[in-house]
PDB file of C-alpha atoms in Angstrom:
ATOM      1  CA  MET Z  66    -116.069-184.780 -28.867  1.00 46.00           C
ATOM      2  CA  ARG Z  67    -115.228-181.369 -27.418  1.00 46.00           C
ATOM      3  CA  ARG Z  68    -113.974-180.125 -30.801  1.00 50.00           C
ATOM      4  CA  SER Z  69    -117.164-181.319 -32.448  1.00 48.00           C
ATOM      5  CA  LEU Z  70    -119.300-179.583 -29.817  1.00 44.00           C
ATOM      6  CA  LEU Z  71    -117.303-176.352 -30.181  1.00 43.00           C
ATOM      7  CA  ALA Z  72    -117.726-176.472 -33.960  1.00 44.00           C
ATOM      8  CA  CYS Z  73    -121.485-176.891 -33.540  1.00 43.00           C
ATOM      9  CA  VAL Z  74    -121.675-173.965 -31.113  1.00 37.00           C
ATOM     10  CA  LEU Z  75    -119.708-171.719 -33.453  1.00 42.00           C
ATOM     11  CA  ALA Z  76    -121.854-172.761 -36.397  1.00 41.00           C
ATOM     12  CA  LEU Z  77    -125.019-172.023 -34.425  1.00 38.00           C
ATOM     13  CA  PHE Z  78    -123.607-168.657 -33.366  1.00 43.00           C
ATOM     14  CA  GLY Z  79    -122.832-167.763 -36.957  1.00 46.00           C
ATOM     15  CA  TRP Z  80    -126.263-168.911 -38.105  1.00 37.00           C
ATOM     16  CA  ALA Z  81    -127.952-166.743 -35.459  1.00 41.00           C
ATOM     17  CA  PHE Z  82    -126.082-163.672 -36.626  1.00 45.00           C
ATOM     18  CA  ALA Z  83    -126.881-164.466 -40.251  1.00 43.00           C
ATOM     19  CA  GLN Z  84    -130.552-164.862 -39.417  1.00 38.00           C
ATOM     20  CA  SER Z  85    -130.495-161.557 -37.525  1.00 45.00           C
ATOM     21  CA  ALA Z  86    -128.953-159.821 -40.524  1.00 44.00           C
ATOM     22  CA  ALA Z  87    -131.509-161.363 -42.866  1.00 42.00           C
ATOM     23  CA  LEU Z  88    -134.397-160.278 -40.670  1.00 41.00           C
ATOM     24  CA  ALA Z  89    -132.952-156.754 -40.521  1.00 44.00           C
ATOM     25  CA  ALA Z  90    -132.738-156.681 -44.300  1.00 42.00           C
ATOM     26  CA  ASP Z  91    -136.325-157.893 -44.636  1.00 46.00           C
ATOM     27  CA  SER Z  92    -137.505-155.141 -42.278  1.00 51.00           C
ATOM     28  CA  GLY Z  93    -135.839-152.390 -44.337  1.00 75.00           C
ATOM     29  CA  GLY Z  94    -132.202-152.599 -43.280  1.00 93.00           C
ATOM     30  CA  PRO Z  95    -130.293-152.982 -40.025  1.00 96.00           C
ATOM     31  CA  PHE Z  96    -130.194-149.260 -39.188  1.00 98.00           C
ATOM     32  CA  ARG Z  97    -133.853-148.345 -39.764  1.00 97.00           C
ATOM     33  CA  ASP Z  98    -134.537-148.730 -36.046  1.00 97.00           C
ATOM     34  CA  TRP Z  99    -131.384-146.989 -34.810  1.00 98.00           C
ATOM     35  CA  ALA Z 100    -131.515-143.668 -32.973  1.00 98.00           C
ATOM     36  CA  ALA Z 101    -129.013-141.265 -34.520  1.00 98.00           C
ATOM     37  CA  VAL Z 102    -127.867-137.803 -33.471  1.00 98.00           C
ATOM     38  CA  VAL Z 103    -125.474-135.532 -35.391  1.00 98.00           C
ATOM     39  CA  VAL Z 104    -124.208-132.438 -33.550  1.00 98.00           C
ATOM     40  CA  ALA Z 105    -122.331-129.331 -34.687  1.00 97.00           C
ATOM     41  CA  GLY Z 106    -120.695-128.430 -31.388  1.00 96.00           C
ATOM     42  CA  ASP Z 107    -118.944-125.198 -32.385  1.00 94.00           C
ATOM     43  CA  TRP Z 108    -119.135-122.443 -34.998  1.00 93.00           C
ATOM     44  CA  ARG Z 109    -115.727-120.783 -34.545  1.00 91.00           C
ATOM     45  CA  ALA Z 110    -112.513-121.314 -36.493  1.00 87.00           C
ATOM     46  CA  HIS Z 111    -109.173-121.695 -34.723  1.00 75.00           C
ATOM     47  CA  GLU Z 112    -108.519-117.977 -35.171  1.00 72.00           C
ATOM     48  CA  GLY Z 113    -111.865-117.005 -33.624  1.00 75.00           C
ATOM     49  CA  GLN Z 114    -113.736-116.080 -36.793  1.00 82.00           C
ATOM     50  CA  SER Z 115    -116.969-117.784 -37.737  1.00 90.00           C
ATOM     51  CA  THR Z 116    -116.760-120.991 -39.777  1.00 92.00           C
ATOM     52  CA  GLU Z 117    -119.398-123.104 -41.486  1.00 94.00           C
ATOM     53  CA  ALA Z 118    -117.274-126.270 -41.343  1.00 94.00           C
ATOM     54  CA  PHE Z 119    -119.124-127.899 -38.447  1.00 96.00           C
ATOM     55  CA  GLU Z 120    -122.541-126.885 -39.779  1.00 95.00           C
ATOM     56  CA  ASN Z 121    -121.619-128.385 -43.148  1.00 96.00           C
ATOM     57  CA  VAL Z 122    -120.724-131.628 -41.386  1.00 97.00           C
ATOM     58  CA  ARG Z 123    -124.004-131.717 -39.483  1.00 97.00           C
ATOM     59  CA  ARG Z 124    -126.034-131.225 -42.639  1.00 97.00           C
ATOM     60  CA  ASP Z 125    -124.060-133.478 -44.977  1.00 98.00           C
ATOM     61  CA  VAL Z 126    -123.323-136.334 -42.566  1.00 98.00           C
ATOM     62  CA  GLY Z 127    -127.032-136.403 -41.723  1.00 98.00           C
ATOM     63  CA  ALA Z 128    -127.885-136.711 -45.419  1.00 98.00           C
ATOM     64  CA  ALA Z 129    -125.212-139.405 -45.921  1.00 98.00           C
ATOM     65  CA  LEU Z 130    -126.602-141.452 -43.031  1.00 98.00           C
ATOM     66  CA  LEU Z 131    -130.057-141.400 -44.605  1.00 97.00           C
ATOM     67  CA  LYS Z 132    -128.581-142.759 -47.835  1.00 97.00           C
ATOM     68  CA  ALA Z 133    -126.754-145.434 -45.813  1.00 97.00           C
ATOM     69  CA  GLY Z 134    -130.014-146.730 -44.377  1.00 97.00           C
ATOM     70  CA  PHE Z 135    -130.816-144.699 -41.278  1.00 98.00           C
ATOM     71  CA  SER Z 136    -134.404-143.495 -40.922  1.00 97.00           C
ATOM     72  CA  ALA Z 137    -135.310-139.814 -41.176  1.00 97.00           C
ATOM     73  CA  GLU Z 138    -137.779-140.125 -38.304  1.00 97.00           C
ATOM     74  CA  ASN Z 139    -135.058-141.493 -36.019  1.00 98.00           C
ATOM     75  CA  LEU Z 140    -132.322-139.038 -37.014  1.00 98.00           C
ATOM     76  CA  ARG Z 141    -131.897-135.696 -35.246  1.00 97.00           C
ATOM     77  CA  GLU Z 142    -129.462-132.925 -36.096  1.00 97.00           C
ATOM     78  CA  TYR Z 143    -128.441-130.246 -33.621  1.00 97.00           C
ATOM     79  CA  SER Z 144    -126.485-127.024 -33.955  1.00 96.00           C
ATOM     80  CA  LEU Z 145    -125.208-125.384 -30.783  1.00 96.00           C
ATOM     81  CA  ARG Z 146    -124.469-122.060 -32.505  1.00 94.00           C
ATOM     82  CA  PRO Z 147    -125.858-119.405 -30.111  1.00 92.00           C
ATOM     83  CA  SER Z 148    -127.179-117.165 -32.907  1.00 89.00           C
ATOM     84  CA  ASN Z 149    -129.634-119.833 -34.046  1.00 87.00           C
ATOM     85  CA  SER Z 150    -133.296-119.319 -33.307  1.00 77.00           C
ATOM     86  CA  PRO Z 151    -134.458-121.113 -31.300  1.00 85.00           C
ATOM     87  CA  VAL Z 152    -131.177-121.684 -29.471  1.00 88.00           C
ATOM     88  CA  THR Z 153    -130.355-125.342 -28.786  1.00 93.00           C
ATOM     89  CA  THR Z 154    -128.707-126.233 -25.471  1.00 94.00           C
ATOM     90  CA  PRO Z 155    -126.623-129.280 -24.532  1.00 95.00           C
ATOM     91  CA  ASP Z 156    -129.439-130.459 -22.261  1.00 95.00           C
ATOM     92  CA  GLN Z 157    -131.823-130.407 -25.220  1.00 96.00           C
ATOM     93  CA  VAL Z 158    -129.412-132.537 -27.237  1.00 97.00           C
ATOM     94  CA  ALA Z 159    -129.325-135.149 -24.468  1.00 96.00           C
ATOM     95  CA  ALA Z 160    -133.111-135.052 -24.051  1.00 97.00           C
ATOM     96  CA  GLY Z 161    -133.697-135.348 -27.796  1.00 97.00           C
ATOM     97  CA  PHE Z 162    -131.297-138.272 -28.066  1.00 98.00           C
ATOM     98  CA  ALA Z 163    -132.994-140.067 -25.181  1.00 97.00           C
ATOM     99  CA  GLU Z 164    -136.442-139.439 -26.650  1.00 97.00           C
ATOM    100  CA  THR Z 165    -135.426-140.805 -30.040  1.00 97.00           C
ATOM    101  CA  ALA Z 166    -133.784-143.848 -28.442  1.00 98.00           C
ATOM    102  CA  ARG Z 167    -136.987-144.676 -26.579  1.00 97.00           C
ATOM    103  CA  LYS Z 168    -138.841-145.252 -29.841  1.00 96.00           C
ATOM    104  CA  ALA Z 169    -135.932-146.469 -31.999  1.00 98.00           C
ATOM    105  CA  THR Z 170    -134.614-149.433 -30.053  1.00 96.00           C
ATOM    106  CA  GLY Z 171    -132.302-151.168 -32.534  1.00 97.00           C
ATOM    107  CA  GLY Z 172    -129.109-149.315 -31.656  1.00 98.00           C
ATOM    108  CA  CYS Z 173    -127.584-145.847 -31.277  1.00 98.00           C
ATOM    109  CA  LEU Z 174    -125.268-143.550 -33.221  1.00 98.00           C
ATOM    110  CA  PHE Z 175    -123.845-140.356 -31.750  1.00 98.00           C
ATOM    111  CA  TYR Z 176    -121.779-138.110 -34.042  1.00 98.00           C
ATOM    112  CA  ILE Z 177    -120.265-134.762 -33.060  1.00 98.00           C
ATOM    113  CA  SER Z 178    -117.984-132.419 -35.008  1.00 98.00           C
ATOM    114  CA  SER Z 179    -116.351-129.642 -33.023  1.00 97.00           C
ATOM    115  CA  HIS Z 180    -113.134-128.259 -31.608  1.00 96.00           C
ATOM    116  CA  GLY Z 181    -111.562-130.197 -28.775  1.00 96.00           C
ATOM    117  CA  SER Z 182    -109.145-130.122 -25.876  1.00 96.00           C
ATOM    118  CA  PRO Z 183    -107.690-132.732 -23.496  1.00 97.00           C
ATOM    119  CA  ALA Z 184    -110.862-132.186 -21.413  1.00 97.00           C
ATOM    120  CA  GLY Z 185    -113.297-133.081 -24.222  1.00 98.00           C
ATOM    121  CA  ALA Z 186    -115.153-131.471 -27.133  1.00 98.00           C
ATOM    122  CA  VAL Z 187    -116.495-127.921 -27.350  1.00 96.00           C
ATOM    123  CA  TYR Z 188    -120.237-128.241 -26.752  1.00 96.00           C
ATOM    124  CA  GLY Z 189    -121.858-124.898 -27.385  1.00 93.00           C
ATOM    125  CA  PRO Z 190    -120.803-121.434 -26.201  1.00 92.00           C
ATOM    126  CA  ASN Z 191    -119.786-122.304 -22.660  1.00 92.00           C
ATOM    127  CA  ASP Z 192    -119.859-126.082 -22.262  1.00 95.00           C
ATOM    128  CA  THR Z 193    -117.484-129.000 -22.752  1.00 97.00           C
ATOM    129  CA  LEU Z 194    -118.690-132.465 -23.660  1.00 98.00           C
ATOM    130  CA  THR Z 195    -116.461-134.529 -21.398  1.00 98.00           C
ATOM    131  CA  PRO Z 196    -115.949-138.278 -21.736  1.00 98.00           C
ATOM    132  CA  LYS Z 197    -117.861-138.759 -18.487  1.00 98.00           C
ATOM    133  CA  THR Z 198    -120.812-136.685 -19.736  1.00 97.00           C
ATOM    134  CA  LEU Z 199    -121.011-138.528 -23.073  1.00 98.00           C
ATOM    135  CA  ASN Z 200    -120.684-141.899 -21.361  1.00 98.00           C
ATOM    136  CA  ARG Z 201    -123.612-141.027 -19.108  1.00 98.00           C
ATOM    137  CA  MET Z 202    -125.653-139.822 -22.098  1.00 97.00           C
ATOM    138  CA  LEU Z 203    -125.023-143.024 -24.054  1.00 98.00           C
ATOM    139  CA  THR Z 204    -125.717-145.239 -21.068  1.00 98.00           C
ATOM    140  CA  GLU Z 205    -128.978-143.503 -20.162  1.00 97.00           C
ATOM    141  CA  ALA Z 206    -130.266-143.379 -23.744  1.00 97.00           C
ATOM    142  CA  CYS Z 207    -128.986-146.665 -25.143  1.00 97.00           C
ATOM    143  CA  GLY Z 208    -128.107-149.011 -22.294  1.00 97.00           C
ATOM    144  CA  SER Z 209    -126.662-152.268 -23.636  1.00 97.00           C
ATOM    145  CA  ARG Z 210    -127.775-151.774 -27.256  1.00 97.00           C
ATOM    146  CA  PRO Z 211    -125.182-151.638 -30.057  1.00 98.00           C
ATOM    147  CA  THR Z 212    -123.784-148.108 -29.893  1.00 98.00           C
ATOM    148  CA  VAL Z 213    -121.417-146.238 -32.214  1.00 98.00           C
ATOM    149  CA  ALA Z 214    -119.845-142.937 -31.110  1.00 98.00           C
ATOM    150  CA  ILE Z 215    -117.951-140.861 -33.692  1.00 98.00           C
ATOM    151  CA  ILE Z 216    -116.117-137.861 -32.253  1.00 98.00           C
ATOM    152  CA  SER Z 217    -114.460-135.427 -34.636  1.00 98.00           C
ATOM    153  CA  ALA Z 218    -112.338-133.041 -32.582  1.00 97.00           C
ATOM    154  CA  CYS Z 219    -108.767-132.392 -31.552  1.00 97.00           C
ATOM    155  CA  PHE Z 220    -107.573-134.682 -28.732  1.00 98.00           C
ATOM    156  CA  SER Z 221    -110.750-136.788 -29.143  1.00 98.00           C
ATOM    157  CA  GLY Z 222    -108.885-139.990 -28.335  1.00 98.00           C
ATOM    158  CA  VAL Z 223    -109.401-138.903 -24.734  1.00 98.00           C
ATOM    159  CA  PHE Z 224    -112.934-140.320 -25.042  1.00 98.00           C
ATOM    160  CA  VAL Z 225    -111.845-143.894 -25.759  1.00 98.00           C
ATOM    161  CA  PRO Z 226    -110.994-145.192 -22.259  1.00 98.00           C
ATOM    162  CA  THR Z 227    -114.189-143.882 -20.660  1.00 98.00           C
ATOM    163  CA  LEU Z 228    -116.583-144.864 -23.452  1.00 98.00           C
ATOM    164  CA  SER Z 229    -115.148-148.323 -24.084  1.00 98.00           C
ATOM    165  CA  GLY Z 230    -117.584-151.169 -23.531  1.00 97.00           C
ATOM    166  CA  PRO Z 231    -118.505-154.550 -25.050  1.00 98.00           C
ATOM    167  CA  ASN Z 232    -121.485-153.082 -26.949  1.00 98.00           C
ATOM    168  CA  ARG Z 233    -119.700-149.982 -28.246  1.00 98.00           C
ATOM    169  CA  MET Z 234    -117.635-148.838 -31.185  1.00 98.00           C
ATOM    170  CA  ILE Z 235    -115.715-145.558 -30.865  1.00 98.00           C
ATOM    171  CA  LEU Z 236    -114.100-143.702 -33.753  1.00 98.00           C
ATOM    172  CA  THR Z 237    -112.197-140.491 -33.041  1.00 98.00           C
ATOM    173  CA  ALA Z 238    -110.479-137.929 -35.257  1.00 98.00           C
ATOM    174  CA  ALA Z 239    -107.253-137.922 -33.254  1.00 98.00           C
ATOM    175  CA  ARG Z 240    -105.443-139.653 -30.460  1.00 97.00           C
ATOM    176  CA  ALA Z 241    -105.633-138.193 -26.959  1.00 97.00           C
ATOM    177  CA  ASP Z 242    -102.530-136.012 -27.303  1.00 97.00           C
ATOM    178  CA  ARG Z 243    -102.886-134.897 -30.926  1.00 97.00           C
ATOM    179  CA  SER Z 244    -104.715-132.206 -32.878  1.00 95.00           C
ATOM    180  CA  SER Z 245    -106.830-132.872 -35.928  1.00 96.00           C
ATOM    181  CA  PHE Z 246    -106.868-130.573 -38.959  1.00 94.00           C
ATOM    182  CA  GLY Z 247    -109.183-128.604 -41.233  1.00 88.00           C
ATOM    183  CA  CYS Z 248    -111.115-126.395 -38.820  1.00 84.00           C
ATOM    184  CA  GLY Z 249    -110.193-123.032 -40.315  1.00 79.00           C
ATOM    185  CA  GLU Z 250    -112.432-120.193 -41.388  1.00 81.00           C
ATOM    186  CA  LYS Z 251    -112.437-121.218 -45.060  1.00 81.00           C
ATOM    187  CA  ASP Z 252    -112.481-125.013 -44.636  1.00 85.00           C
ATOM    188  CA  ARG Z 253    -115.583-126.771 -45.948  1.00 94.00           C
ATOM    189  CA  TYR Z 254    -115.103-129.697 -43.544  1.00 96.00           C
ATOM    190  CA  PRO Z 255    -112.462-130.799 -41.049  1.00 96.00           C
ATOM    191  CA  PHE Z 256    -110.168-133.448 -42.578  1.00 96.00           C
ATOM    192  CA  PHE Z 257    -111.712-136.279 -40.568  1.00 98.00           C
ATOM    193  CA  ASP Z 258    -115.317-135.434 -41.476  1.00 98.00           C
ATOM    194  CA  ALA Z 259    -114.396-134.977 -45.136  1.00 97.00           C
ATOM    195  CA  CYS Z 260    -112.968-138.497 -45.026  1.00 98.00           C
ATOM    196  CA  VAL Z 261    -116.150-139.852 -43.417  1.00 98.00           C
ATOM    197  CA  LEU Z 262    -118.220-138.281 -46.185  1.00 98.00           C
ATOM    198  CA  GLU Z 263    -115.845-139.572 -48.857  1.00 97.00           C
ATOM    199  CA  SER Z 264    -115.603-143.091 -47.419  1.00 98.00           C
ATOM    200  CA  LEU Z 265    -119.170-143.787 -46.280  1.00 98.00           C
ATOM    201  CA  PRO Z 266    -120.672-144.322 -49.763  1.00 96.00           C
ATOM    202  CA  LYS Z 267    -117.896-146.829 -50.544  1.00 96.00           C
ATOM    203  CA  SER Z 268    -117.887-148.708 -47.211  1.00 97.00           C
ATOM    204  CA  ALA Z 269    -119.904-151.829 -46.507  1.00 97.00           C
ATOM    205  CA  ASP Z 270    -120.213-151.366 -42.749  1.00 97.00           C
ATOM    206  CA  PHE Z 271    -118.872-149.435 -39.768  1.00 98.00           C
ATOM    207  CA  MET Z 272    -115.757-151.607 -39.511  1.00 97.00           C
ATOM    208  CA  THR Z 273    -114.658-150.956 -43.090  1.00 97.00           C
ATOM    209  CA  LEU Z 274    -115.661-147.301 -42.711  1.00 98.00           C
ATOM    210  CA  ALA Z 275    -113.235-146.882 -39.806  1.00 98.00           C
ATOM    211  CA  GLN Z 276    -110.381-148.382 -41.826  1.00 98.00           C
ATOM    212  CA  ALA Z 277    -111.147-146.246 -44.875  1.00 98.00           C
ATOM    213  CA  VAL Z 278    -111.391-143.046 -42.846  1.00 98.00           C
ATOM    214  CA  LYS Z 279    -108.036-143.658 -41.181  1.00 98.00           C
ATOM    215  CA  ALA Z 280    -106.348-144.243 -44.535  1.00 98.00           C
ATOM    216  CA  CYS Z 281    -108.008-141.145 -45.997  1.00 98.00           C
ATOM    217  CA  VAL Z 282    -106.875-138.936 -43.100  1.00 98.00           C
ATOM    218  CA  VAL Z 283    -103.291-140.168 -43.424  1.00 97.00           C
ATOM    219  CA  GLN Z 284    -103.318-139.384 -47.133  1.00 97.00           C
ATOM    220  CA  ARG Z 285    -104.739-135.869 -46.656  1.00 95.00           C
ATOM    221  CA  GLU Z 286    -102.263-135.024 -43.914  1.00 96.00           C
ATOM    222  CA  ASP Z 287     -99.337-136.297 -45.983  1.00 96.00           C
ATOM    223  CA  GLU Z 288    -100.455-134.348 -49.059  1.00 95.00           C
ATOM    224  CA  GLN Z 289    -100.673-131.112 -47.093  1.00 93.00           C
ATOM    225  CA  ASP Z 290     -97.615-131.708 -44.883  1.00 94.00           C
ATOM    226  CA  MET Z 291     -99.607-131.621 -41.651  1.00 94.00           C
ATOM    227  CA  ALA Z 292     -97.645-132.741 -38.613  1.00 94.00           C
ATOM    228  CA  PRO Z 293     -97.646-134.372 -36.221  1.00 96.00           C
ATOM    229  CA  PRO Z 294    -100.225-136.827 -37.640  1.00 96.00           C
ATOM    230  CA  SER Z 295    -103.572-136.867 -35.877  1.00 97.00           C
ATOM    231  CA  GLU Z 296    -103.778-140.688 -35.751  1.00 97.00           C
ATOM    232  CA  PRO Z 297    -107.554-141.376 -35.564  1.00 98.00           C
ATOM    233  CA  GLN Z 298    -108.424-143.990 -32.965  1.00 98.00           C
ATOM    234  CA  THR Z 299    -110.838-146.929 -33.153  1.00 98.00           C
ATOM    235  CA  PHE Z 300    -112.202-149.138 -30.397  1.00 98.00           C
ATOM    236  CA  VAL Z 301    -114.609-152.019 -31.033  1.00 98.00           C
ATOM    237  CA  GLY Z 302    -116.120-153.937 -28.114  1.00 98.00           C
ATOM    238  CA  GLY Z 303    -116.265-157.713 -28.109  1.00 97.00           C
ATOM    239  CA  GLU Z 304    -120.022-157.899 -28.703  1.00 96.00           C
ATOM    240  CA  LEU Z 305    -119.744-155.833 -31.897  1.00 96.00           C
ATOM    241  CA  ARG Z 306    -116.713-157.410 -33.575  1.00 95.00           C
ATOM    242  CA  MET Z 307    -118.797-160.144 -35.203  1.00 93.00           C
ATOM    243  CA  MET Z 308    -122.064-158.200 -35.350  1.00 95.00           C
ATOM    244  CA  LEU Z 309    -121.058-155.010 -37.179  1.00 96.00           C
ATOM    245  CA  PRO Z 310    -119.681-156.684 -40.337  1.00 95.00           C
ATOM    246  CA  LEU Z 311    -123.113-158.293 -40.794  1.00 95.00           C
ATOM    247  CA  MET Z 312    -124.889-154.946 -40.507  1.00 96.00           C
ATOM    248  CA  ARG Z 313    -124.455-153.527 -43.989  1.00 97.00           C
ATOM    249  CA  PHE Z 314    -125.129-149.986 -45.123  1.00 97.00           C
ATOM    250  CA  ASP Z 315    -127.743-149.445 -47.809  1.00 95.00           C
ATOM    251  CA  ARG Z 316    -126.454-148.945 -51.319  1.00 80.00           C
ATOM    252  CA  PRO Z 317    -128.923-147.253 -53.709  1.00 67.00           C
TER     253      PRO Z 317
END
């Protein structure tokens, strides 16, 4: 009797998720009502010269997300380069994210590409985006909604313990004690972001994207003899493990 009841509950659970996915598809895709923010946090190469790598990520990841099914009206891109006019501040990024999340209530995506340290990610000329700061930003803007945070920076695994939650997925470019690669003056993209851009058009959902990006980073680092390996990190909360595979990216 108990086994039969458990089977019925699991079947009903699966049916509910399938119905949710079908409704999302009928309404234009599961990510049409997601708030998304893509941030270029720095503009300097490791050696101190200017680099366009992070700006390229901001522009091209934003475009890739639109092709994957995110809505242009719910996607904001920010550059924290101080020479921009008008200058964007970290507070404006947080306010813009919160504003977008108030009208786009399906879920949240936060993506940043920058340099990093064991304290967090470079966040403009004089600021650091710490795990505590990003956790507060995600909580205030998104609450208990499905939330994906992608952090491309050295040592970005430091974000995982603080951001972890049942409704969250976290993908980082490196583990907490490792550097990532590809942030030089002449690099088009950091390795991790290049792998996101390469893998996204071929991935069905965020779960398969994370696996593909990890494999891509390993291959790039091996080909160019980069060591020690950055070891991108992934965390998926319990509420999202069954939900995310049902939320498929658009494929033109």
